[in-house]
């Protein structure tokens, strides 16, 4: 993990050219949100670095700093030193929750001016990358408004900081189309786009649907580095957070889990939660830990078994058919024909059954279609054939004739 820290430091101190690749050489990691806890001395609490060190797939820590919680500079510096002491690269983000999803340009400029005033002092703790502000910009903001605001804010931060600036895409980190269209309008070339993934992720502009892996693939064409600044396994919604995170990893993007601790929505990887106990004597992995930790770091090559061996024959009547997918990774299914309707789920993780619906075939010919299942680099396609009523009736007449009926 240490080489990643050194590489980050090189970028920070001008020893590397501005980033232009589609991916980043940063390890995956976790978010830490300590600044809201311990009323007597905000954020001055044990983080659990010793426990984190035992999980060697954690190589980056994204630290959330709330500007209006009166957290002492010494405490914020201790967070950075603790992460660096764990051989982790560090990202620090200005996080004022009232500004999440806001289109208020003043809120973004306040963040930029906060960095101008505090970057030097924070840097005394060691090197880190600036995430300018958490989740600024709503679902309705236009590419022009987004780019214009960030051009102003980035110019302010550049007065004190020359390294890569992480920029959360708008719509709470979900509006991929808006960010892609805004990219060419943002003057600074040394920025990294950050996407946030939850089941609640929704792409309002463009496709107008729950975020899908294809949205990430489409966004990967943007001429900027990209990362997943947050991903979490709860919240209600129709986005498949596991499949999305796996797609991000397949694209080579760094993914940062939400959250090591401090979340407040049941998304804490360790317990006790700081909501329940500010200064516990020891931490333990929570029930939430395993599925989240499985998403970070390197994973085994995907394997997949589909319980379909040959052509699926269907009668002309309306009906459905079900098959099972067994996999150690995320998968997606798709129909190669308009008349074969895939019912939920269309994507998933591990073992699940998938059901397809077919309408009645009133045509004069049999219908032939296909179903495709994809898991990593593995693709299985199998044919589906549905008879028509004309053929069925002819066969039935022939059968009855043989029986003398």
XYZ file of C-alpha atoms in Angstrom:
405
model
C 0.000 0.000 0.000
C 2.886 2.391 0.732
C 3.817 2.846 -2.961
C 0.301 4.203 -3.499
C 0.934 6.810 -0.800
C 4.245 7.776 -2.399
C 2.603 8.044 -5.812
C -0.074 10.270 -4.350
C 2.571 12.467 -2.740
C 4.363 12.741 -6.083
C 1.213 14.046 -7.697
C 0.611 16.450 -4.851
C 4.033 18.057 -5.015
C 4.221 18.512 -8.755
C 6.376 15.502 -9.620
C 3.762 14.024 -11.930
C 1.944 15.347 -14.966
C -1.797 16.077 -14.631
C -3.880 12.931 -14.634
C -5.368 11.995 -17.971
C -5.938 8.245 -17.734
C -9.355 6.667 -17.391
C -8.345 4.879 -14.180
C -6.285 5.624 -11.083
C -3.496 3.713 -9.400
C -5.067 4.072 -5.964
C -6.044 1.165 -3.738
C -9.674 0.650 -2.742
C -10.693 1.763 0.701
C -13.204 3.126 3.174
C -14.828 6.371 4.276
C -14.431 7.680 7.829
C -16.900 10.215 9.249
C -15.800 11.009 12.791
C -16.408 14.762 12.940
C -20.009 14.642 14.186
C -19.312 12.609 17.329
C -18.143 13.390 20.888
C -19.898 16.596 21.823
C -17.204 17.658 24.288
C -14.399 17.478 21.715
C -15.847 16.817 18.271
C -14.158 14.012 16.355
C -11.528 13.313 18.998
C -12.388 9.621 19.245
C -10.573 6.330 18.585
C -10.893 5.510 14.878
C -9.920 1.854 15.111
C -6.733 2.045 13.031
C -5.340 -1.145 14.591
C -8.387 -3.148 13.488
C -8.367 -1.543 10.043
C -4.730 -2.529 9.588
C -5.735 -6.205 9.833
C -7.818 -5.876 6.651
C -5.136 -5.450 4.039
C -7.484 -4.707 1.133
C -8.098 -1.257 2.656
C -5.501 0.987 1.043
C -7.236 4.381 0.849
C -9.139 6.333 3.484
C -11.555 9.117 2.515
C -11.929 11.402 5.519
C -15.054 13.543 5.860
C -14.440 16.950 7.456
C -17.500 18.951 8.588
C -16.586 22.664 8.533
C -19.220 23.825 10.995
C -18.836 21.266 13.809
C -15.961 23.092 15.566
C -13.564 20.192 15.057
C -10.096 21.231 16.212
C -7.347 21.389 13.579
C -5.251 19.065 15.731
C -8.017 16.447 15.621
C -8.303 16.639 11.842
C -4.541 16.335 11.554
C -4.647 13.248 13.784
C -7.122 11.603 11.388
C -4.745 12.170 8.484
C -1.715 10.974 10.442
C -3.597 7.878 11.553
C -4.488 6.905 7.994
C -0.982 7.577 6.710
C 0.390 5.575 9.630
C -1.745 2.712 8.362
C 0.120 2.946 5.018
C -3.050 4.267 3.383
C -3.434 6.984 0.799
C -5.661 9.774 2.099
C -8.501 11.730 0.523
C -9.977 14.605 2.512
C -13.398 15.990 1.612
C -15.227 19.076 2.823
C -18.622 17.731 3.892
C -21.397 20.067 4.921
C -24.487 17.869 4.738
C -26.774 20.867 4.188
C -25.022 21.377 0.836
C -25.558 17.834 -0.434
C -27.492 18.091 -3.700
C -27.440 21.898 -3.560
C -27.185 24.074 -6.676
C -26.147 27.094 -4.581
C -22.887 28.360 -6.078
C -22.062 30.191 -2.854
C -22.008 26.855 -1.017
C -19.394 25.555 -3.459
C -17.343 28.746 -3.221
C -17.494 28.559 0.580
C -15.913 25.120 0.326
C -13.209 26.443 -1.993
C -12.425 29.297 0.384
C -12.340 26.850 3.303
C -9.629 24.921 1.479
C -7.766 28.155 0.775
C -7.795 28.978 4.480
C -7.059 25.500 5.876
C -5.065 23.472 3.347
C -1.655 24.536 4.630
C -2.437 23.611 8.231
C -3.975 20.270 7.275
C -0.943 19.478 5.113
C 1.291 19.613 8.164
C -0.093 16.140 8.970
C 1.126 14.718 5.646
C 0.091 14.403 1.995
C -3.509 13.962 0.937
C -5.757 14.546 -2.069
C -8.462 17.220 -1.985
C -12.085 16.230 -2.616
C -13.422 19.770 -3.027
C -16.914 19.221 -1.596
C -19.196 16.274 -0.943
C -22.107 15.837 -3.391
C -22.589 19.433 -4.499
C -25.077 19.851 -7.357
C -28.622 18.541 -7.700
C -30.316 16.350 -10.270
C -31.612 19.389 -12.171
C -28.348 21.316 -12.592
C -27.242 21.778 -16.198
C -23.764 20.887 -17.482
C -23.083 24.590 -18.070
C -24.124 25.611 -14.547
C -22.113 22.782 -13.004
C -18.958 23.518 -15.009
C -19.161 27.285 -14.500
C -19.460 26.901 -10.724
C -16.595 24.431 -10.526
C -14.359 26.583 -12.726
C -14.731 29.369 -10.160
C -14.218 27.073 -7.161
C -11.249 25.192 -8.605
C -9.469 28.474 -9.388
C -9.663 29.392 -5.697
C -8.339 26.019 -4.518
C -5.474 26.240 -7.026
C -4.131 29.236 -5.095
C -2.949 26.772 -2.417
C -3.020 23.274 -3.950
C -1.616 21.893 -7.210
C -2.522 18.204 -6.965
C -5.492 16.311 -8.420
C -8.874 17.623 -7.259
C -11.658 15.105 -6.785
C -15.000 16.429 -8.044
C -18.224 14.647 -7.074
C -20.573 14.447 -10.052
C -23.946 16.192 -9.533
C -27.209 14.693 -8.327
C -25.719 13.354 -5.082
C -22.946 11.756 -7.160
C -25.331 10.090 -9.627
C -25.849 12.289 -12.723
C -23.396 10.656 -15.111
C -24.815 12.254 -18.266
C -24.622 15.776 -16.843
C -21.044 15.281 -15.655
C -19.978 13.789 -18.985
C -21.412 16.755 -20.862
C -19.800 19.172 -18.393
C -16.333 17.615 -18.590
C -15.143 19.518 -21.656
C -16.386 22.769 -20.077
C -14.257 22.362 -16.940
C -10.982 24.121 -17.686
C -8.723 22.395 -15.155
C -7.366 19.135 -16.551
C -6.132 17.726 -13.240
C -9.473 16.632 -11.794
C -10.923 13.233 -10.910
C -14.656 12.594 -11.224
C -16.246 10.753 -8.295
C -19.492 8.742 -8.480
C -21.521 7.609 -5.449
C -23.310 4.258 -5.600
C -26.283 3.144 -3.508
C -29.540 1.331 -4.238
C -31.094 4.808 -4.287
C -28.850 5.995 -7.163
C -30.963 7.512 -9.929
C -29.879 9.076 -13.229
C -32.499 11.749 -13.858
C -30.928 13.450 -16.884
C -30.784 11.359 -20.041
C -31.914 7.787 -19.360
C -34.217 8.743 -16.461
C -33.805 5.431 -14.615
C -32.227 3.738 -11.628
C -28.489 3.728 -12.206
C -27.340 0.732 -14.251
C -23.896 -0.736 -15.008
C -24.224 0.543 -18.588
C -24.329 4.107 -17.235
C -20.841 3.567 -15.807
C -19.595 2.027 -19.044
C -20.929 5.023 -20.974
C -19.334 7.427 -18.496
C -15.946 5.689 -18.815
C -15.561 7.433 -22.187
C -15.067 10.758 -20.381
C -11.533 12.118 -20.722
C -10.906 12.183 -16.966
C -9.911 9.719 -14.275
C -12.941 8.306 -12.447
C -13.438 6.754 -9.024
C -16.284 5.610 -6.790
C -16.062 7.923 -3.782
C -18.849 6.125 -1.910
C -20.705 2.851 -2.258
C -23.020 1.276 0.271
C -25.251 -1.742 0.670
C -28.428 -0.316 2.148
C -31.031 2.370 1.326
C -34.173 1.745 -0.676
C -34.237 1.971 -4.445
C -34.003 0.069 -7.694
C -30.276 0.324 -8.406
C -28.200 -2.847 -7.977
C -25.381 -1.440 -5.851
C -23.337 -4.685 -5.977
C -23.504 -4.999 -9.777
C -22.667 -1.312 -10.140
C -19.667 -1.563 -7.847
C -18.428 -4.661 -9.644
C -18.781 -2.859 -12.976
C -16.724 0.027 -11.610
C -14.010 -2.392 -10.549
C -14.113 -4.072 -13.969
C -13.415 -0.628 -15.445
C -10.377 -0.346 -13.192
C -11.768 2.390 -10.959
C -10.879 2.831 -7.296
C -13.904 2.151 -5.051
C -14.312 3.579 -1.539
C -16.798 1.897 0.803
C -19.328 3.765 2.926
C -18.427 3.597 5.756
C -15.867 2.357 8.240
C -17.827 4.131 10.972
C -19.863 7.246 11.588
C -22.621 6.709 9.070
C -25.794 6.851 11.120
C -27.865 4.818 8.622
C -26.763 1.352 9.643
C -23.924 1.345 7.116
C -21.053 0.994 9.567
C -18.487 -1.696 8.851
C -17.426 -1.838 12.501
C -19.258 -1.769 15.794
C -19.994 -0.164 18.171
C -21.247 2.614 15.956
C -20.146 6.073 17.014
C -23.848 6.855 17.193
C -24.041 4.436 20.123
C -20.649 4.859 21.761
C -18.140 7.614 21.037
C -15.084 6.036 22.620
C -15.344 2.250 22.755
C -12.452 0.223 24.103
C -12.512 -2.100 21.080
C -14.166 -2.451 17.681
C -15.512 -5.533 15.913
C -16.657 -6.160 12.331
C -20.414 -5.671 11.990
C -22.901 -7.767 10.003
C -22.571 -5.129 7.293
C -18.814 -5.655 7.032
C -18.562 -8.858 4.953
C -20.555 -7.921 1.816
C -18.895 -4.496 1.690
C -15.333 -5.720 2.257
C -15.920 -8.334 -0.473
C -16.372 -5.467 -2.954
C -12.990 -3.849 -2.363
C -9.515 -4.987 -3.336
C -8.777 -7.780 -5.754
C -11.385 -10.521 -6.163
C -11.126 -14.052 -7.602
C -11.862 -14.541 -11.279
C -15.629 -14.839 -11.657
C -17.174 -18.244 -12.192
C -20.700 -18.917 -13.361
C -23.000 -21.870 -13.915
C -26.386 -21.472 -15.615
C -29.005 -24.208 -15.228
C -29.749 -24.203 -18.964
C -28.173 -26.869 -21.117
C -29.888 -26.656 -24.508
C -32.638 -25.099 -26.610
C -35.712 -24.085 -24.604
C -38.915 -25.201 -26.346
C -42.110 -23.335 -25.538
C -45.709 -23.836 -26.611
C -47.666 -21.132 -28.439
C -49.564 -20.099 -25.327
C -48.502 -17.288 -23.021
C -46.367 -18.409 -20.118
C -43.051 -18.104 -18.336
C -39.887 -20.077 -17.730
C -37.348 -19.900 -14.915
C -33.702 -20.862 -14.648
C -31.007 -20.522 -11.994
C -27.707 -18.632 -12.100
C -24.913 -19.762 -9.763
C -21.997 -17.337 -9.548
C -19.316 -16.001 -7.213
C -19.653 -12.507 -8.668
C -22.218 -10.147 -10.122
C -24.061 -11.023 -13.321
C -26.560 -9.550 -15.752
C -29.122 -11.149 -18.037
C -30.624 -9.744 -21.211
C -33.095 -10.804 -23.857
C -32.038 -11.007 -27.468
C -35.644 -10.727 -28.663
C -38.384 -8.198 -27.971
C -40.955 -10.921 -27.361
C -38.981 -12.447 -24.467
C -39.516 -10.251 -21.432
C -37.014 -10.557 -18.572
C -38.702 -10.139 -15.220
C -36.716 -8.984 -12.219
C -33.965 -9.468 -11.398
C -32.058 -8.527 -14.512
C -28.830 -8.387 -12.543
C -27.636 -9.771 -9.251
C -24.927 -11.362 -7.190
C -24.320 -15.020 -6.372
C -27.131 -17.555 -6.815
C -30.583 -16.450 -7.896
C -33.391 -17.621 -10.145
C -34.444 -15.527 -13.117
C -37.855 -15.638 -14.775
C -38.775 -14.696 -18.341
C -42.279 -14.119 -19.673
C -43.427 -14.854 -23.245
C -46.740 -13.739 -24.798
C -49.014 -15.930 -26.854
C -47.643 -16.633 -30.350
C -50.463 -16.000 -32.811
C -48.079 -15.724 -35.763
C -48.016 -18.264 -38.567
C -44.407 -19.259 -37.868
C -42.387 -20.418 -34.890
C -40.410 -17.717 -33.074
C -36.695 -18.077 -32.306
C -34.900 -15.868 -29.801
C -32.101 -15.938 -27.258
C -31.147 -15.118 -23.683
C -27.655 -13.930 -22.689
C -26.069 -14.144 -19.244
C -22.854 -12.203 -18.550
C -20.515 -12.487 -15.556
C -17.180 -10.708 -15.913
C -15.600 -12.051 -19.102
C -17.942 -15.058 -19.162
C -20.907 -14.968 -21.538
C -23.514 -17.705 -22.012
C -26.132 -17.412 -24.741
C -28.868 -19.986 -25.177
C -31.677 -20.175 -27.774
C -35.402 -20.068 -27.074
C -37.992 -21.365 -29.545
C -41.723 -20.815 -29.255
C -44.184 -22.651 -31.475
C -47.094 -20.899 -33.163
C -50.789 -21.782 -32.992
C -50.919 -22.723 -36.696
C -48.150 -25.291 -36.307
C -49.596 -26.520 -33.030
C -53.057 -27.016 -34.561
C -51.637 -28.846 -37.592
C -49.654 -31.190 -35.359
C -52.692 -31.776 -33.175
C -54.834 -32.681 -36.219
C -52.195 -35.138 -37.400
C -52.016 -36.725 -33.946
C -55.774 -37.116 -33.750
C -55.910 -38.540 -37.289
C -53.480 -41.286 -36.339
C -55.726 -42.136 -33.426
C -58.740 -42.334 -35.772
C -60.465 -39.384 -34.162
